[in-house]
Coordinates of N, CA, C and O in Angstrom, one line a residue:
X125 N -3.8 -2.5 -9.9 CA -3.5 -3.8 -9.3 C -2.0 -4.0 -9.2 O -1.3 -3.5 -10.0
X126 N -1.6 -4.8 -8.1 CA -0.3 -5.4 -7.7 C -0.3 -6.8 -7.7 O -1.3 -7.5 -7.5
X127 N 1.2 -7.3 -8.1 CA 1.5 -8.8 -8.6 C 1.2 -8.9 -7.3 O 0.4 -9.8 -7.0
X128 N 1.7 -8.2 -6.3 CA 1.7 -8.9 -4.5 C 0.8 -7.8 -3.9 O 1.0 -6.9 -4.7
X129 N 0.0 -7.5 -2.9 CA -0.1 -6.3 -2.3 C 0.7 -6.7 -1.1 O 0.4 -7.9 -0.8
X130 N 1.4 -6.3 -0.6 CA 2.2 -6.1 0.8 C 1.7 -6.2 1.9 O 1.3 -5.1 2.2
X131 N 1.5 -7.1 2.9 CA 1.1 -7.0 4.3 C 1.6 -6.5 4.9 O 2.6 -7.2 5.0
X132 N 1.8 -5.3 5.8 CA 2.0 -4.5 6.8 C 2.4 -5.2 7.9 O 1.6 -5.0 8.8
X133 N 3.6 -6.3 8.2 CA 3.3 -6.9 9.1 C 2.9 -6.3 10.8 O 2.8 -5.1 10.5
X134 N 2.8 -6.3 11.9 CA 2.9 -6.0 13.0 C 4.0 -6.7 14.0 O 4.0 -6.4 15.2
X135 N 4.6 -7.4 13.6 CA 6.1 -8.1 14.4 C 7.3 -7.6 13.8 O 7.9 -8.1 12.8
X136 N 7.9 -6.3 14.6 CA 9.1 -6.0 14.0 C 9.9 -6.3 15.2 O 9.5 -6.7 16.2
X137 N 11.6 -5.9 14.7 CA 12.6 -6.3 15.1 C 13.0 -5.4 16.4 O 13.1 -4.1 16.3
X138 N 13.3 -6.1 17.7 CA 13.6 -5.3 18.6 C 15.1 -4.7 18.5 O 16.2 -5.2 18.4
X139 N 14.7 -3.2 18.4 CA 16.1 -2.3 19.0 C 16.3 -2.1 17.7 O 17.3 -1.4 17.5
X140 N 15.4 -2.5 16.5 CA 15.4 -2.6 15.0 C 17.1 -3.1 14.4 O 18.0 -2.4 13.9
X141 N 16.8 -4.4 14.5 CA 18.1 -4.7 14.8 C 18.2 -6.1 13.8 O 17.3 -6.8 13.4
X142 N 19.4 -6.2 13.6 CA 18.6 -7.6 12.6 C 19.1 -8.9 13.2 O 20.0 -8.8 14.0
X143 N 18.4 -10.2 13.0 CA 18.7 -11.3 14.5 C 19.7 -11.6 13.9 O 19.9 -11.5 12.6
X144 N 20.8 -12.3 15.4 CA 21.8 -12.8 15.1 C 21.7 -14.3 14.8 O 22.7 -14.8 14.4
X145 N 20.6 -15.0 14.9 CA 20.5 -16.3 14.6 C 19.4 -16.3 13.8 O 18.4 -15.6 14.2
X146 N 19.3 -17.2 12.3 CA 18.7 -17.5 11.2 C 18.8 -18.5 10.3 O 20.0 -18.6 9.9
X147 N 17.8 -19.4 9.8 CA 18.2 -20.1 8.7 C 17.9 -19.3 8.0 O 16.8 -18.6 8.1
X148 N 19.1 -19.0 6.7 CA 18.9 -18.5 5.4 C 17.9 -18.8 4.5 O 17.4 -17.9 3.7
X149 N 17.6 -20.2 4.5 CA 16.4 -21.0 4.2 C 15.3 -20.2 4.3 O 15.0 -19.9 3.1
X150 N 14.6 -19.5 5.3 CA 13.8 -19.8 5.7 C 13.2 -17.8 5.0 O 12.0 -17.6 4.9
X151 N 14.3 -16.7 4.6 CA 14.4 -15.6 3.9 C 13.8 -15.3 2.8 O 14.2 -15.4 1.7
X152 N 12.4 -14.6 3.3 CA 12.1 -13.8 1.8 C 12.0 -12.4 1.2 O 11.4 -11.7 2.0
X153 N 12.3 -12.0 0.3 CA 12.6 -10.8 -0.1 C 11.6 -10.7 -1.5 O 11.6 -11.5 -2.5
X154 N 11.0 -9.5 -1.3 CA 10.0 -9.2 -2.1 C 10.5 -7.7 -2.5 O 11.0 -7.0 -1.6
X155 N 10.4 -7.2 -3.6 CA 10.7 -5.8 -3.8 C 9.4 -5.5 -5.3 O 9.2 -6.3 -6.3
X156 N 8.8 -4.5 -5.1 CA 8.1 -4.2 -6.1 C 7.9 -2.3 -6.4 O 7.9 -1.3 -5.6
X157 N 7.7 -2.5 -8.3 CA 8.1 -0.7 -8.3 C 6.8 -0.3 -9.3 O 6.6 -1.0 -10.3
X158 N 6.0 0.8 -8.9 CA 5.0 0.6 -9.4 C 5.4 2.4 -10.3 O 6.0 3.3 -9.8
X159 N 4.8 2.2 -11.6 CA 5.5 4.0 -11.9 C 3.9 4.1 -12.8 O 3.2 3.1 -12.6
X160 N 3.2 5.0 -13.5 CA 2.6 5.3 -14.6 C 2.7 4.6 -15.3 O 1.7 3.8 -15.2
X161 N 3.5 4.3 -16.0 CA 3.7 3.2 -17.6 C 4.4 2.0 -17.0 O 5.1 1.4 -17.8
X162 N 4.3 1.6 -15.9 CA 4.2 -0.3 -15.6 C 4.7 -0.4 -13.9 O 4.5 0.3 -12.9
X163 N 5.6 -1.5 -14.2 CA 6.1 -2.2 -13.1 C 6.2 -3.3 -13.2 O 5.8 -4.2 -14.1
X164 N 7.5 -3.4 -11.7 CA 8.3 -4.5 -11.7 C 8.1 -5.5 -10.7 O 7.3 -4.9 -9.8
X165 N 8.5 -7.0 -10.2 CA 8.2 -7.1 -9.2 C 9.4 -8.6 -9.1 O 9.5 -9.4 -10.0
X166 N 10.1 -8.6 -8.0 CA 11.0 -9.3 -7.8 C 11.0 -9.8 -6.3 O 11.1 -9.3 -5.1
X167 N 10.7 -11.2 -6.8 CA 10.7 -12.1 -5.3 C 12.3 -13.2 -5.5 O 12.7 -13.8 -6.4
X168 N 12.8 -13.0 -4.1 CA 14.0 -13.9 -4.0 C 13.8 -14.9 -2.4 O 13.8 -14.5 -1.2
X169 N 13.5 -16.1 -2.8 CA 13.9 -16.9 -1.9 C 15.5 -17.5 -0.6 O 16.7 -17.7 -0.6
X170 N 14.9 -17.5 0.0 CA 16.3 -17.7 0.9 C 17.2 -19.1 0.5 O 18.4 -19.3 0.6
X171 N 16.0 -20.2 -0.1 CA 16.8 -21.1 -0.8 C 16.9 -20.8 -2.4 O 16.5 -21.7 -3.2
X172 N 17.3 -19.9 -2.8 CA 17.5 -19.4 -4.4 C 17.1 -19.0 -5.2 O 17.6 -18.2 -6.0
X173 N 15.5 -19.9 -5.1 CA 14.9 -19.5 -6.4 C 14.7 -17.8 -6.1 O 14.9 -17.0 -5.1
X174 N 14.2 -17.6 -7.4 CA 14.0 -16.2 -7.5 C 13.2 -16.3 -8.8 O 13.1 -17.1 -9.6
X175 N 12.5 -14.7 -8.6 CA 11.7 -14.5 -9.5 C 11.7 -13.1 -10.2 O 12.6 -12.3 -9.8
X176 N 11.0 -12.7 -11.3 CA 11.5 -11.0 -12.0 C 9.9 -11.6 -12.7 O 9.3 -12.7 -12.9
X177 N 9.5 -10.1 -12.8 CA 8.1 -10.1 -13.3 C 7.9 -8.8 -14.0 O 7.6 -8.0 -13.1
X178 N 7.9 -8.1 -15.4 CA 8.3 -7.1 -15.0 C 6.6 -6.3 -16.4 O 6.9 -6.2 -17.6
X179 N 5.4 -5.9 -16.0 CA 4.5 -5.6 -16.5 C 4.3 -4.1 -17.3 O 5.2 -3.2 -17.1
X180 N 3.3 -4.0 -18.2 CA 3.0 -2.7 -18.9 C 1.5 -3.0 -18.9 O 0.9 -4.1 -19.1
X181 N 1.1 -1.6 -18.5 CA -0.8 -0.9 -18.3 C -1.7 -2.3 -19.3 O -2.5 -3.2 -19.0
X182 N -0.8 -1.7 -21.0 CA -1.2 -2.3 -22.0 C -2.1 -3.6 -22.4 O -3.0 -4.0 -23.2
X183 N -1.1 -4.1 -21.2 CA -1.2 -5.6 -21.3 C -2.0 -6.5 -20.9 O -1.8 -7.7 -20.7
X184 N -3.3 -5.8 -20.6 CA -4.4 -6.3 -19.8 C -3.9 -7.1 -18.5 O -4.3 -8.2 -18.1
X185 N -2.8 -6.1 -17.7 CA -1.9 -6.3 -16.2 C -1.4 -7.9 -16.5 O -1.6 -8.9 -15.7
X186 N -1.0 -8.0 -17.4 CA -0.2 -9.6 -17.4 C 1.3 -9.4 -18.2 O 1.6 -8.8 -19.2
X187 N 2.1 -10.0 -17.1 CA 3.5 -9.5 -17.7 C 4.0 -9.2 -18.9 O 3.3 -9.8 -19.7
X188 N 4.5 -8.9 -19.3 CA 5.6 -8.4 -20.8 C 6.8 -9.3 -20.4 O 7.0 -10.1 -21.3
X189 N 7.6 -9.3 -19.5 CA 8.6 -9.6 -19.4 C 8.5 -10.7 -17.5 O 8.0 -10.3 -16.5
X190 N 9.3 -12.0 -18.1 CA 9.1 -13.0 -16.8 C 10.3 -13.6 -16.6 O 10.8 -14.1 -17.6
X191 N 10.7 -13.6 -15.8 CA 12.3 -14.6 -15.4 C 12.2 -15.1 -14.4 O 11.7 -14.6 -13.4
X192 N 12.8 -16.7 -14.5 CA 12.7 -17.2 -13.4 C 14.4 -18.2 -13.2 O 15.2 -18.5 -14.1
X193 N 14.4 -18.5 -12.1 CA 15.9 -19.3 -11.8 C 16.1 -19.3 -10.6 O 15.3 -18.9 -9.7
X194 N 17.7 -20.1 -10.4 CA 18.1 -20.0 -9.0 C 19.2 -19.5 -8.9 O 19.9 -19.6 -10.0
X195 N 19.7 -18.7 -8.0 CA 20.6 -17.8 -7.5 C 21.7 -18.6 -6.8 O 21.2 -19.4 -6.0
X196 N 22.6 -18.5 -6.8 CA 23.8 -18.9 -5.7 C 23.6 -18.8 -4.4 O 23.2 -17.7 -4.0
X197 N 23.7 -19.7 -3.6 CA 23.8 -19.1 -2.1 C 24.7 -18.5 -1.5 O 24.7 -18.1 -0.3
X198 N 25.8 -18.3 -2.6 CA 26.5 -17.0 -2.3 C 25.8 -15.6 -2.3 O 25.8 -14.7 -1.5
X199 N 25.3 -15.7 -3.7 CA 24.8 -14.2 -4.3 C 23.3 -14.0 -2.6 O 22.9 -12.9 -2.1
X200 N 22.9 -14.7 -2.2 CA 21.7 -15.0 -1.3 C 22.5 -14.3 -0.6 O 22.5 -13.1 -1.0
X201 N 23.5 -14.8 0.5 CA 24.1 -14.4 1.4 C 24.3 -13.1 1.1 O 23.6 -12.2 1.7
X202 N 25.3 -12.6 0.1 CA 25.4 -11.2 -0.3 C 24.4 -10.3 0.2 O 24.6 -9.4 1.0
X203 N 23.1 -10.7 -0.6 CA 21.7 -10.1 -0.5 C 21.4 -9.7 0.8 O 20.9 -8.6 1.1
X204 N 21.7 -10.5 1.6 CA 20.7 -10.9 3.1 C 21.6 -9.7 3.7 O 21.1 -8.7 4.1
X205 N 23.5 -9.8 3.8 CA 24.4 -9.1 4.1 C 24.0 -7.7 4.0 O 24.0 -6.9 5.0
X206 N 23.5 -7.3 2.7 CA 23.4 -5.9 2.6 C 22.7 -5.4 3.2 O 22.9 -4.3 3.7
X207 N 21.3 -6.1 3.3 CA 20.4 -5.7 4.1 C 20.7 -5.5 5.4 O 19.9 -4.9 6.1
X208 N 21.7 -6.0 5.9 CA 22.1 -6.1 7.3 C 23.1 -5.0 7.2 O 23.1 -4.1 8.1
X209 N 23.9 -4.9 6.3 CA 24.7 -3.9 6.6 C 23.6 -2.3 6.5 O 23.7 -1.5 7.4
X210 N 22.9 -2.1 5.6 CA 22.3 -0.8 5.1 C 21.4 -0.5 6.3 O 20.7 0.5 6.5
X211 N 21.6 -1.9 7.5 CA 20.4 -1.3 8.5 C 19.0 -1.1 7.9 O 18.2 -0.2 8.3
X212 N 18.7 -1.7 7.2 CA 17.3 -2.2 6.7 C 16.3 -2.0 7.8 O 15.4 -1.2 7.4
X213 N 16.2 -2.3 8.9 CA 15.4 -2.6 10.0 C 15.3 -1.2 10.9 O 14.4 -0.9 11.6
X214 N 16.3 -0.6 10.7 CA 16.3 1.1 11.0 C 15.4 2.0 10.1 O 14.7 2.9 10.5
X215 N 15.5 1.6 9.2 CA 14.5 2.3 8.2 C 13.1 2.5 8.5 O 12.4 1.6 9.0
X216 N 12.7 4.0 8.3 CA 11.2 4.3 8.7 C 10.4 3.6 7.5 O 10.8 3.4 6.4
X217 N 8.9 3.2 8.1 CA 8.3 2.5 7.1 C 7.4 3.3 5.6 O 6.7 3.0 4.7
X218 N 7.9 4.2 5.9 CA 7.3 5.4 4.6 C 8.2 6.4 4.5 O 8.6 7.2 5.4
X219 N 8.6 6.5 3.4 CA 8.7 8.2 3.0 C 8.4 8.4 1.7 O 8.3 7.6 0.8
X220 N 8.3 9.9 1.7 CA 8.1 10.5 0.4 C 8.3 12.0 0.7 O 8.4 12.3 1.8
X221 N 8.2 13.1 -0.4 CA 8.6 14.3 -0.5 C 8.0 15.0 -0.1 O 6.8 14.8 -0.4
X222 N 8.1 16.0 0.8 CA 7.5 17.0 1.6 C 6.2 17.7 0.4 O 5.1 18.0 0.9
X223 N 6.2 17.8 -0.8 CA 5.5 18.4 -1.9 C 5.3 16.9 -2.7 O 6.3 16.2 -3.1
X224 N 4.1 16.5 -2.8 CA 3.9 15.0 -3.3 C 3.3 15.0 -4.7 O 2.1 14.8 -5.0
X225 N 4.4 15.2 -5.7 CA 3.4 15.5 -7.1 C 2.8 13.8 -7.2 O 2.9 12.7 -6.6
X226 N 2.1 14.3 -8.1 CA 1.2 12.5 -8.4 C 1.8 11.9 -9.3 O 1.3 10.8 -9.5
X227 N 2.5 12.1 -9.9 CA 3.5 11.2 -11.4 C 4.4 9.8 -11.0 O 4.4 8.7 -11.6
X228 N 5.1 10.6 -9.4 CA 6.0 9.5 -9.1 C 5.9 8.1 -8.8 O 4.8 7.6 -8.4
X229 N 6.9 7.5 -8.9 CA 6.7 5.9 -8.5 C 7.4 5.5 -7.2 O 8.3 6.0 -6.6
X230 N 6.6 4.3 -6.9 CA 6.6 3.9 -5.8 C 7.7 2.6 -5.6 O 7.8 1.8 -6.6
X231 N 8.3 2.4 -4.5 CA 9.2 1.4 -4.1 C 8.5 0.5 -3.0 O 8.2 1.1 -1.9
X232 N 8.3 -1.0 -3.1 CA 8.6 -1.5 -1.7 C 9.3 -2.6 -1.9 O 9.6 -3.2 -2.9
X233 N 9.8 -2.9 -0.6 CA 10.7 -3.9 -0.1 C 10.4 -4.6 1.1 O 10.3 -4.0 2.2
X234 N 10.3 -5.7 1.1 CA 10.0 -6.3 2.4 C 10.6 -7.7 2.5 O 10.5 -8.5 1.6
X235 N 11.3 -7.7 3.7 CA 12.0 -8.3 4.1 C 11.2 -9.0 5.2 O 10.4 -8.4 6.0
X236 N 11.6 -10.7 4.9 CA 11.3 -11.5 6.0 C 12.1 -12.7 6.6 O 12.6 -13.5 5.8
X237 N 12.4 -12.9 7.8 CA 13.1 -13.2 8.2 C 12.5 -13.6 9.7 O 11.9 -12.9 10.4
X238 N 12.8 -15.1 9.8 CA 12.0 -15.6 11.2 C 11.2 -15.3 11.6 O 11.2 -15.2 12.9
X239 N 10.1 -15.2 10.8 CA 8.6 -15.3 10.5 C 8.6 -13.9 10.7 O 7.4 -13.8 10.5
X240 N 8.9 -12.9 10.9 CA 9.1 -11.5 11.3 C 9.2 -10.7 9.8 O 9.5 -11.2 8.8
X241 N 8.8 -9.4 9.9 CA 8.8 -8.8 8.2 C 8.4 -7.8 8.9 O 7.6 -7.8 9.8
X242 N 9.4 -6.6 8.0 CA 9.5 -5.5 8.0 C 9.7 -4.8 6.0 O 10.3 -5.1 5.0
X243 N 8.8 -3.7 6.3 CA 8.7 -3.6 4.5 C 8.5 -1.7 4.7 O 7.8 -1.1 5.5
X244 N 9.3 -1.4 3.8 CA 9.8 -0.1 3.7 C 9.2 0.4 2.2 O 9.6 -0.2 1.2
X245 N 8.2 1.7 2.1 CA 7.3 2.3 1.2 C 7.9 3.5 0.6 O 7.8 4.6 1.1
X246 N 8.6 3.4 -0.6 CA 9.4 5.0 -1.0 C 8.4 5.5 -2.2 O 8.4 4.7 -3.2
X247 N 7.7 6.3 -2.2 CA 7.6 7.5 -2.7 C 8.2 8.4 -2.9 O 8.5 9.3 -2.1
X248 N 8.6 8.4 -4.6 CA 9.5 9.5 -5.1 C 10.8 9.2 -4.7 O 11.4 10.0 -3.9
X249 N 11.4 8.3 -5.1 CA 12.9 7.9 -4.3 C 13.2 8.7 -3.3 O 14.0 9.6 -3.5
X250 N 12.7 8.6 -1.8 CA 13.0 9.6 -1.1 C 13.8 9.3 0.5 O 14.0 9.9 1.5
X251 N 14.1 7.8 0.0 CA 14.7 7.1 1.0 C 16.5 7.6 0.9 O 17.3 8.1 0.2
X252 N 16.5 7.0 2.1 CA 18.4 7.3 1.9 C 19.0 6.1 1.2 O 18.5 5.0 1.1
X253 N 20.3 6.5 0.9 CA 20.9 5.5 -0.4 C 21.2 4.4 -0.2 O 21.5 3.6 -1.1
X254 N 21.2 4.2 1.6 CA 21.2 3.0 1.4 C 19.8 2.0 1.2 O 20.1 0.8 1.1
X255 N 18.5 2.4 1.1 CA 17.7 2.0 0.5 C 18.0 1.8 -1.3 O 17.8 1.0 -2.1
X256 N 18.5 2.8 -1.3 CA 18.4 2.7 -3.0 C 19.2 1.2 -3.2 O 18.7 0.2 -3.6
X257 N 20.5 1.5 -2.8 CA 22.0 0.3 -2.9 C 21.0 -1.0 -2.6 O 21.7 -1.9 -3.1
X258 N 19.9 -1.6 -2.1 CA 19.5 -2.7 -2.0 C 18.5 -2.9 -3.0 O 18.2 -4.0 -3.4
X259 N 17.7 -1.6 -3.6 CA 16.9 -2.2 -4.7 C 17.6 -2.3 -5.8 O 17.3 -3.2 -6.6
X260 N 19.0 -1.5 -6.1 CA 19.5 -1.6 -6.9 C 20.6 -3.1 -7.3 O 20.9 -3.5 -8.4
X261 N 20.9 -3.4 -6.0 CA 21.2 -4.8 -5.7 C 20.3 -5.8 -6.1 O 21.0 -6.7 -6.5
X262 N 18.9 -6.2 -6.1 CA 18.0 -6.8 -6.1 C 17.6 -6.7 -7.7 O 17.4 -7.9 -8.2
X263 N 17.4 -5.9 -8.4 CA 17.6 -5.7 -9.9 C 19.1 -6.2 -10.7 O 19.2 -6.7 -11.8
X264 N 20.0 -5.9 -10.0 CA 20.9 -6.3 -10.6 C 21.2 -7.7 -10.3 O 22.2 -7.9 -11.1
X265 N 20.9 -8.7 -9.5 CA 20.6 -9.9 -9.1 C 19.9 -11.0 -9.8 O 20.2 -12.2 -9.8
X266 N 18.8 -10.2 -10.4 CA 17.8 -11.4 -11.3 C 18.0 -10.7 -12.5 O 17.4 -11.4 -13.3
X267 N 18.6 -9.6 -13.2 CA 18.8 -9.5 -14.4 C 19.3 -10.5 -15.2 O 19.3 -10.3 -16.4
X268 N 19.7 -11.6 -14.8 CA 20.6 -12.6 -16.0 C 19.8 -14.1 -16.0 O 19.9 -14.9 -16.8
X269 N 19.0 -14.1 -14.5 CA 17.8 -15.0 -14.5 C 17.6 -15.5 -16.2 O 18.1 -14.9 -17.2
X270 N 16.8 -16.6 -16.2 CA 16.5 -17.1 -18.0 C 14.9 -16.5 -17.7 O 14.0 -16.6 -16.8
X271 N 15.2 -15.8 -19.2 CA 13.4 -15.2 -19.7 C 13.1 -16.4 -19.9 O 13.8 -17.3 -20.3
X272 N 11.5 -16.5 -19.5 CA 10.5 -17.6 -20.0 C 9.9 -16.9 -21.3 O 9.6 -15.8 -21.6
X273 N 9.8 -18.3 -22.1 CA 9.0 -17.6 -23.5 C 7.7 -17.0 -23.3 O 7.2 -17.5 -22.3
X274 N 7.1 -16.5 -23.8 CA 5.7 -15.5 -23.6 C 4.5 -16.6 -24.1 O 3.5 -16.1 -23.8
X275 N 4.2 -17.6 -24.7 CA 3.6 -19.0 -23.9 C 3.7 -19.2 -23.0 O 2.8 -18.9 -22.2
X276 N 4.5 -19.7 -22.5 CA 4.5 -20.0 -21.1 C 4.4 -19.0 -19.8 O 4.5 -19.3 -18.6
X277 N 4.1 -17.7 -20.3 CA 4.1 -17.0 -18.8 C 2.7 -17.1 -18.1 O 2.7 -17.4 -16.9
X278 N 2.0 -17.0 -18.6 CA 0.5 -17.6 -17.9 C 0.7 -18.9 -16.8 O 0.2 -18.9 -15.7
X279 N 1.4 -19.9 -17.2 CA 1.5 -20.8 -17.0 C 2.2 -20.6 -15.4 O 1.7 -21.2 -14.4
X280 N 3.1 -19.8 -15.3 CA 4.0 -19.4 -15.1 C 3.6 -18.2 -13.6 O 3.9 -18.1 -12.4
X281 N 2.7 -17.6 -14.6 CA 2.3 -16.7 -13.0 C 1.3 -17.3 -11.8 O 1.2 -16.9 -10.6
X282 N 0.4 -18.4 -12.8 CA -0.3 -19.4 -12.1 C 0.9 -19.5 -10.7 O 0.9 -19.0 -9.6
X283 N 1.5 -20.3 -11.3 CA 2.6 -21.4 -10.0 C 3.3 -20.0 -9.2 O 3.5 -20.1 -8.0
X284 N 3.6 -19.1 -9.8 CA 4.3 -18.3 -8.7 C 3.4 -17.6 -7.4 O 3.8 -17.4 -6.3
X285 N 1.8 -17.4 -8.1 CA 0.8 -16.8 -7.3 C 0.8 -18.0 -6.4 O 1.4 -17.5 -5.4
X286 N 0.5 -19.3 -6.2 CA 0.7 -20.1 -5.6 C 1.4 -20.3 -4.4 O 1.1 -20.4 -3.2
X287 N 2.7 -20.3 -5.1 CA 4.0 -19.9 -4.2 C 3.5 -18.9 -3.0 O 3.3 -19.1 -1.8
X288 N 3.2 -17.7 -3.9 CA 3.3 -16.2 -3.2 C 2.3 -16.8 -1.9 O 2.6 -16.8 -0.7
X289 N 1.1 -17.2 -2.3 CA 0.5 -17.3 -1.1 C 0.8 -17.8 0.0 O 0.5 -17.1 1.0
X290 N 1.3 -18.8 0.0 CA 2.1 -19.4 1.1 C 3.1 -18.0 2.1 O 3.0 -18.0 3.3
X291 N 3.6 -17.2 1.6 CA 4.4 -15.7 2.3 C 4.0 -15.3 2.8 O 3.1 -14.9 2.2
X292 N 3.9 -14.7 4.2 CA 2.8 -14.0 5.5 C 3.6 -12.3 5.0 O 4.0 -11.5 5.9
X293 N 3.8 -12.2 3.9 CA 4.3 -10.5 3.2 C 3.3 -10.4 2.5 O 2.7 -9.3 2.6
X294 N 2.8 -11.1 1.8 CA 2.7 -11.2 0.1 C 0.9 -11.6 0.2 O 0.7 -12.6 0.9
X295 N -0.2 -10.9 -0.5 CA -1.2 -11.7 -0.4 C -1.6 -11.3 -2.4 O -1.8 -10.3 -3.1
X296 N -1.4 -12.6 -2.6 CA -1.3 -12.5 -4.1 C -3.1 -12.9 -4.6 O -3.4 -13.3 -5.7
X297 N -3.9 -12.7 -3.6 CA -5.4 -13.0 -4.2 C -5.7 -12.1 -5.4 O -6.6 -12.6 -6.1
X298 N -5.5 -11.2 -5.7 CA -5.9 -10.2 -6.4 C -4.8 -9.9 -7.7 O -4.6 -8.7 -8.0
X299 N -4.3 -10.6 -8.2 CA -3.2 -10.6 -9.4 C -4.2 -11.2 -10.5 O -5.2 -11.8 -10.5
X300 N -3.2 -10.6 -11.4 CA -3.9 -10.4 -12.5 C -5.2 -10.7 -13.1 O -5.4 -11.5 -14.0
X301 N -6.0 -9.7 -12.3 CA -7.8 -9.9 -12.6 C -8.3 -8.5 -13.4 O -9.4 -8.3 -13.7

């Protein structure tokens, strides 16, 4: 199971290009990493909030580790920048290794932006670096988020599944069942 499963949207960007006009507002960024022994899952709002979710098998699929807060609309802008600079929207929607062992873990990223979303599938880190420099950006972004105490995460993924649903990326029916 996944905190989000990813919709595939069908409305991409012409000339794969990223628009020159946007409310920041309006920006969602989902990234999730699924490996053998867990996974991570990081939603960032275009107005700040942000989220870190970060699960083990163990756990009967309910988080180990939860952070939540709000981000700078600097640090936002940054985010959005990179993506624009790394050419995000050039990016093919899958890759992975010509020889596909079964061990490796999986990356996605999906970007939305004026109702439009585009989301990029790495298997086996096999994207180019500038894919990496944005998940690595996006981890390093909510790392300092405030942990919620482990009472309260139930509580907690309730209201985010919530959230999530509202996201035409994100179909959060199927979390943690």
């Amino acid at each position: 199971l996944s905190f989000g499963v990813l919709r595939y949207s069908s409305t991409y960007f012409a000339n794969d290009s990223f628009p020159t006009e946007y409310d920041i507002k309006d920006v969602v960024i989902y990234a999730y990493r699924s490996t053998m022994i867990g996974r991570y899952d990081i939603v960032i709002y275009g107005n700040g909030l942000a989220h870190y979710l970060n699960f083990i098998p163990l756990r009967e699929n309910k988080p180990l580790i939860a952070k939540s807060g709000v981000l700078p609309q600097e640090k936002i802008k940054e985010i959005v920048n990179l993506f624009k600079k790394n050419n995000f929207f050039s990016l093919k929607e899958n890759y992975s290794p010509l020889i596909k062992p079964t061990d490796l873990g999986t990356d996605y990223v999906s970007f939305t932006i004026n109702n439009k979303t585009k989301t990029v599938e790495d298997y086996g880190r096999s994207t180019p670096s500038s894919f990496r420099e944005i998940i690595d950006k996006l981890r390093e972004s909510v790392s300092d988020l405030p942990q919620l105490k482990a009472a309260d995460i139930d509580k907690f993924c309730n209201v985010i599944k919530n959230e999530l649903d509202k996201v035409p990326t994100v179909n959060a029916n199927s979390w943690f069942d």
